[in-house]
C-alpha positions as a Markdown table, in Angstrom:
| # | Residue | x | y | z |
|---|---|---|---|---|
| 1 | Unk | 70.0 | 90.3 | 201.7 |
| 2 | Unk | 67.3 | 90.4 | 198.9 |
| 3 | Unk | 68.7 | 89.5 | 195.3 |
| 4 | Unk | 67.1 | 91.2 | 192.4 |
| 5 | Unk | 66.3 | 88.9 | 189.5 |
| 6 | Unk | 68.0 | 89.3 | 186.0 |
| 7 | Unk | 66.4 | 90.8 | 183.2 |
| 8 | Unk | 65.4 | 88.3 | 181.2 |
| 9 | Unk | 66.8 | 88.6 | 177.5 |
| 10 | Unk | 64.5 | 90.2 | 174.6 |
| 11 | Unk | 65.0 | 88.1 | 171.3 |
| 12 | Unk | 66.3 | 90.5 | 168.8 |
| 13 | Unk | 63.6 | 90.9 | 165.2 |
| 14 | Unk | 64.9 | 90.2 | 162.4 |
| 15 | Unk | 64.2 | 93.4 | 159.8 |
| 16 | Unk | 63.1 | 92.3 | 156.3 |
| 17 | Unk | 66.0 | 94.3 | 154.1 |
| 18 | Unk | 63.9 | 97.1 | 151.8 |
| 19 | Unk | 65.6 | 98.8 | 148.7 |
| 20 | Unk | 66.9 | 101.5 | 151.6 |
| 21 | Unk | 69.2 | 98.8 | 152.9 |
| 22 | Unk | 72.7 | 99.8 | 151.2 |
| 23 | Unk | 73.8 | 96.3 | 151.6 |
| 24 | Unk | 70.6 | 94.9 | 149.6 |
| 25 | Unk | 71.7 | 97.6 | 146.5 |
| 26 | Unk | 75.2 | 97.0 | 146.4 |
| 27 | Unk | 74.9 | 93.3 | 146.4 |
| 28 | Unk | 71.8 | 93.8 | 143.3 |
| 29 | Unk | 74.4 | 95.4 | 141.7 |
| 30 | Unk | 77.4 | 93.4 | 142.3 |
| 31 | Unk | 75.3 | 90.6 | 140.5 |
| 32 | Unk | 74.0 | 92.5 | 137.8 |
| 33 | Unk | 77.9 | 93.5 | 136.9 |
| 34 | Unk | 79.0 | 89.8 | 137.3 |
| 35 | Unk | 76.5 | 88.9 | 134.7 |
| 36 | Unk | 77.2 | 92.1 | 132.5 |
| 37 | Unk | 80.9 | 91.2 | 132.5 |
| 38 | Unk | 80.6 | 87.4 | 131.8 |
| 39 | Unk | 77.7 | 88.0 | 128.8 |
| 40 | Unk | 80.4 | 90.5 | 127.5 |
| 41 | Unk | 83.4 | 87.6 | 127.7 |
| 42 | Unk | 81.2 | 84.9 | 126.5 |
| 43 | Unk | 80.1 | 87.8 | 123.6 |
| 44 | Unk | 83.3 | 88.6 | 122.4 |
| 45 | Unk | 85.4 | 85.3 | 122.7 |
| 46 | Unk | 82.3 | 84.4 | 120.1 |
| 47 | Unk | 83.1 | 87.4 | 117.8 |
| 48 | Unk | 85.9 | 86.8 | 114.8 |
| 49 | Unk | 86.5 | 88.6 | 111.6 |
| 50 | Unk | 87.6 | 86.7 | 108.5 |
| 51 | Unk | 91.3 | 88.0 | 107.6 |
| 52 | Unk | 93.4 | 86.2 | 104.5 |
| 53 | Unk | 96.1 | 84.3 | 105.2 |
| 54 | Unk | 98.8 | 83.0 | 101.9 |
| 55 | Unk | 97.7 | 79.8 | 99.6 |
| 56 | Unk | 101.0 | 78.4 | 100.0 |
| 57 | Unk | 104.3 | 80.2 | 100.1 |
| 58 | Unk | 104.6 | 84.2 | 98.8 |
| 59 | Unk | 107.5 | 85.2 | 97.7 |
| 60 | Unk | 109.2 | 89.2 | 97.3 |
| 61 | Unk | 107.5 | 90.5 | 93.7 |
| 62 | Unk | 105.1 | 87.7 | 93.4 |
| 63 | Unk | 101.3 | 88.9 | 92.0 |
| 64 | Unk | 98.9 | 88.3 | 95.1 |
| 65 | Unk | 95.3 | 88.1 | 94.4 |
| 66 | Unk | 92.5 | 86.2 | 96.0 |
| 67 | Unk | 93.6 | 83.0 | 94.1 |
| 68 | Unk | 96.6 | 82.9 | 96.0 |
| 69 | Unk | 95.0 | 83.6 | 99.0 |
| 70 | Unk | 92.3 | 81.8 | 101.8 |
| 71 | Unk | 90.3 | 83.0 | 104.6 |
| 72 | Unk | 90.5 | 82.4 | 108.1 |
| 73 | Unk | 88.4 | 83.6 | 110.9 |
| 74 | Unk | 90.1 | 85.0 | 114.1 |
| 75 | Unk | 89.1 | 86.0 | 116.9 |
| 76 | Unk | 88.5 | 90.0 | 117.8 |
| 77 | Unk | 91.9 | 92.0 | 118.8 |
| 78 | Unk | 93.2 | 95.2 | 119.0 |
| 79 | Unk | 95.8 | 94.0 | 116.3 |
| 80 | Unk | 93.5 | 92.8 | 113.8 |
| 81 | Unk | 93.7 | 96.0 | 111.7 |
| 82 | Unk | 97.4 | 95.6 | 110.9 |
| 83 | Unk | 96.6 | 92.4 | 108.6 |
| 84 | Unk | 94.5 | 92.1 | 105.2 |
| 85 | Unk | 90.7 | 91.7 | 106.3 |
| 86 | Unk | 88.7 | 88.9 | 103.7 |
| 87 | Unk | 85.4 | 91.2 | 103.8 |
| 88 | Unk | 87.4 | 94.3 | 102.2 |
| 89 | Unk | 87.9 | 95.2 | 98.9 |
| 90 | Unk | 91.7 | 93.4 | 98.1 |
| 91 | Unk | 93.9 | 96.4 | 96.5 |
| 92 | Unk | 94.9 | 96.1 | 92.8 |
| 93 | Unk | 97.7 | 95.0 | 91.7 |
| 94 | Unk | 99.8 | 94.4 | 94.8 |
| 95 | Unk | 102.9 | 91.9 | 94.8 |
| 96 | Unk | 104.6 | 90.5 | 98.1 |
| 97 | Unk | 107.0 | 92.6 | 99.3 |
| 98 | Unk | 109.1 | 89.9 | 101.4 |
| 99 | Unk | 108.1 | 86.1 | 102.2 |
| 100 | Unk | 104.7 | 85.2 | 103.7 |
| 101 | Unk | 104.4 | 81.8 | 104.5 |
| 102 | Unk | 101.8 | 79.4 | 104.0 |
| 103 | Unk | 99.5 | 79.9 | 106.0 |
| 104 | Unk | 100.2 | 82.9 | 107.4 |
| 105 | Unk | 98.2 | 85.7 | 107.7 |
| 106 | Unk | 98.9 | 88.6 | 105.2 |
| 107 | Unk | 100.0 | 91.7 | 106.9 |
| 108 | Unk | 99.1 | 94.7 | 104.8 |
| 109 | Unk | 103.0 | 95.8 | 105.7 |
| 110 | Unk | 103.7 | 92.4 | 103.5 |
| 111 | Unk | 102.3 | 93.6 | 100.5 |
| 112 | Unk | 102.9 | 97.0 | 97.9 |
| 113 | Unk | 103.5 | 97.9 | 95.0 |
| 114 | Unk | 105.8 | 95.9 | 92.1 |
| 115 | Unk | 108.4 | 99.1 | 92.1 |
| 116 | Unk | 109.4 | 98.7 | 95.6 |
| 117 | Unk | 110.6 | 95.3 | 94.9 |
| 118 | Unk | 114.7 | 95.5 | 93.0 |
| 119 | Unk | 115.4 | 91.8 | 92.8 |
| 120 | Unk | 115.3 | 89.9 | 89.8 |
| 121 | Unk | 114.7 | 85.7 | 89.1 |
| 122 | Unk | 117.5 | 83.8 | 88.2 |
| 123 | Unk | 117.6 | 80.3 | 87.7 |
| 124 | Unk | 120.6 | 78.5 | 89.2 |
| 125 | Unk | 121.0 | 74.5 | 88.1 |
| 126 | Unk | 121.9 | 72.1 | 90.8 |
| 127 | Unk | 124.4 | 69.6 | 89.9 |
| 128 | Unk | 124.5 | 67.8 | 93.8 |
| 129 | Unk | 121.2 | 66.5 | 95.5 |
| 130 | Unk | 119.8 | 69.3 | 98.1 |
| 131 | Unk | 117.8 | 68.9 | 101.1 |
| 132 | Unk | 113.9 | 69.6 | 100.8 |
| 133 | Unk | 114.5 | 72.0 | 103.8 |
| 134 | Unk | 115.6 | 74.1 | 100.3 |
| 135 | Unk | 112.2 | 74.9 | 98.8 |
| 136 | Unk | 110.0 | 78.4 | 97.5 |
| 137 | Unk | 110.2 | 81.1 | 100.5 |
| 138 | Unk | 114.0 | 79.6 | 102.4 |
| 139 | Unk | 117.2 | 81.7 | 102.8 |
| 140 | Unk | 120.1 | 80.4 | 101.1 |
| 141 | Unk | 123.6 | 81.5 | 99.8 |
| 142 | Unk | 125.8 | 81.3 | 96.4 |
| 143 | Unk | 129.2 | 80.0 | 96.1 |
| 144 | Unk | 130.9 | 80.0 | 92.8 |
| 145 | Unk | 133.7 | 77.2 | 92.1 |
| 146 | Unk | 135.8 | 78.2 | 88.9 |
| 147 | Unk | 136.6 | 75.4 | 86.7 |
| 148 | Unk | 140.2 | 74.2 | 87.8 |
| 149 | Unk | 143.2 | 74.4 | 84.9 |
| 150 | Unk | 143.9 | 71.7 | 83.1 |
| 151 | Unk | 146.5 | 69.5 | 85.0 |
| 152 | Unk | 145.6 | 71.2 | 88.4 |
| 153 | Unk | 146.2 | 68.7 | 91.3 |
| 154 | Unk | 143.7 | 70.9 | 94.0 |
| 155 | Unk | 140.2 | 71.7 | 92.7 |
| 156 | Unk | 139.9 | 75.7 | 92.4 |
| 157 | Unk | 138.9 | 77.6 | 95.5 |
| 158 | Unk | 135.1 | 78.6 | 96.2 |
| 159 | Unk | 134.3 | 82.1 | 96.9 |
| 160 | Unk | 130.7 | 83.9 | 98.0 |
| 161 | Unk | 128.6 | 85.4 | 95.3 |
| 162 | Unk | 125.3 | 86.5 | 96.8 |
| 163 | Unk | 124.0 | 85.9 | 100.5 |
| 164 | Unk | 120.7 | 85.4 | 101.7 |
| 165 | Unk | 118.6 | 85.5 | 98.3 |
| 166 | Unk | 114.9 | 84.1 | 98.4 |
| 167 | Unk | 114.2 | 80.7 | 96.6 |
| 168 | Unk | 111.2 | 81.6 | 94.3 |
| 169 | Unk | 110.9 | 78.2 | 93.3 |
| 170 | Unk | 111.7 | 74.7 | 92.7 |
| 171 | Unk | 112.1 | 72.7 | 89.4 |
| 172 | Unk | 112.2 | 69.2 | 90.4 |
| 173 | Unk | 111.2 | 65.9 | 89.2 |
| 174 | Unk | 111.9 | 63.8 | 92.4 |
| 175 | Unk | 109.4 | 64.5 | 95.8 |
| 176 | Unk | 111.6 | 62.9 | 98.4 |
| 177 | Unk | 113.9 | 64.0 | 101.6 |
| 178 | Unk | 116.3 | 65.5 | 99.1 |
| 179 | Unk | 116.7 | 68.1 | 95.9 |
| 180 | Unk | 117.5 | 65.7 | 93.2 |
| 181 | Unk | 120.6 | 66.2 | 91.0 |
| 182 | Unk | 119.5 | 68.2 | 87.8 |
| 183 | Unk | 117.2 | 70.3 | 89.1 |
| 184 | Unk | 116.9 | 74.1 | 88.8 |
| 185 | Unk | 116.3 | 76.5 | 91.1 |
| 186 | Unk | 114.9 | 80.1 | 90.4 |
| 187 | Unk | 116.0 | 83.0 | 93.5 |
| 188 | Unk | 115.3 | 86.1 | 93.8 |
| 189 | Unk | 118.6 | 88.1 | 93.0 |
| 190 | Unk | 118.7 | 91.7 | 93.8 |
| 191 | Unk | 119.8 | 94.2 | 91.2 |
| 192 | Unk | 123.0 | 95.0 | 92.7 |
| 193 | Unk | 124.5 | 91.7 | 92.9 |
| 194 | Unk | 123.2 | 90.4 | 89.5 |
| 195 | Unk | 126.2 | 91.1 | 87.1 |
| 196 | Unk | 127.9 | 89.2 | 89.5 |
| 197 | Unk | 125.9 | 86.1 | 89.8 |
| 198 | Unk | 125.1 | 85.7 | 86.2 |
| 199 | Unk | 129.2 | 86.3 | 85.3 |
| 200 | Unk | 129.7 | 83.1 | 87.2 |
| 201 | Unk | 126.8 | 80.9 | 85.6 |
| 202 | Unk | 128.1 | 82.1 | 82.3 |
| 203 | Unk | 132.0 | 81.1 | 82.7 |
| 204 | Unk | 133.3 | 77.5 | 82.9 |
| 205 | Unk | 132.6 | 76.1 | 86.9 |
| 206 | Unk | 129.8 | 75.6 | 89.3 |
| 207 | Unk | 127.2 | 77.7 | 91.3 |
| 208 | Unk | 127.0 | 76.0 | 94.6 |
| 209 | Unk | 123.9 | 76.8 | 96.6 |
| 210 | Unk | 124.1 | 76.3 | 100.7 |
| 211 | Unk | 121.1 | 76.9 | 102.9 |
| 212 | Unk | 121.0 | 79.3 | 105.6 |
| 213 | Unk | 120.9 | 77.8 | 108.8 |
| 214 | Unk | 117.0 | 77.4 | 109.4 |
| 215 | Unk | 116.2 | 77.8 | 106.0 |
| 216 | Unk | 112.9 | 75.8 | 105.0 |
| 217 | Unk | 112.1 | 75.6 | 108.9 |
């Protein structure tokens, strides 16, 4: 019984790939995305616009021009036309409408015109020492304290004037952890409750102001 012998096997060519190869184009352009995409990263996390941000504490009514502003640069962002852009013409005669911090960037929602703003400032003496957490831009409330009668035993009960109201500003000698004694405060009183804050600063007693919790933070 003959045996026949076993093809022997052919070595397979290897084809050089040519610009027909589908494989060859979508790898070219696979690559030529990839470096597309990361020039167009590397592009735009380079890429800021310069946008003001407040010169130390605005407060509701307060003038804003450039001196009471600075410029920052930040990067590129679909939100970036909702604040006050440095390379544009600042609007005339614009106050703060509520309290931008320092530092913070100026919304153009942050800022209008002086009309829009009812409060007026009132300056409230401080006859007990304060904590610096109370300073231009924190919340606080007003308690008045009626002068007790002559011969009372009890001091005279407290009662709320005015919650919430804006600290303008500070008047104080002293720069340490504490509001000193004698100092003044100026807030920002709105119209409504200012007959009766000023009743109780112009009758015998004390104007007792409390921060809000936070307040200064």
């Amino acid at each position: 019984m003959s045996t026949d012998p076993l093809p022997a096997p052919v070595a397979a060519r290897l084809r050089r790939p040519t610009w027909r190869d589908p494989r060859l184009v979508v790898g070219v352009v696979i690559v030529a995305a990839s470096v597309a995409l990361g020039s167009w990263a590397v592009s735009s996390a380079g890429r800021t616009v310069p946008v003001y941000a407040a010169d130390g504490t605005l407060t509701p009514g307060e003038s804003v021009d450039v001196s009471r502003l600075r410029t920052v640069d930040v990067r590129i962002d679909a939100g970036t036309e909702l604040y006050l852009r440095a390379d544009q013409e600042l609007p005339d005669e614009v106050v703060a409408l509520r309290v931008v911090d320092d530092g913070e960037l100026v919304a153009r929602s942050a800022l209008g015109d002086a009309a829009d703003v009812d409060v007026r400032s009132v300056s409230v003496p401080v006859d007990q020492a304060m904590s610096s957490r109370v300073r231009a831009g924190s919340a606080v409330d007003l308690w008045a304290t009626p002068e007790a009668p002559a011969g009372a035993v009890e001091a005279a009960e407290p009662s709320p004037l005015v919650e919430g109201v804006v600290v303008e500003q500070v008047d104080d000698g002293g720069s340490g952890l504490v509001v000193a004694d004698g100092a003044t405060l100026h807030v920002l009183v709105p119209s409504s409750d200012l007959p009766v804050v000023l009743k109780a600063l112009s009758v015998p007693g004390s104007v007792t102001v409390v921060p809000q919790a936070g307040a200064g933070v």
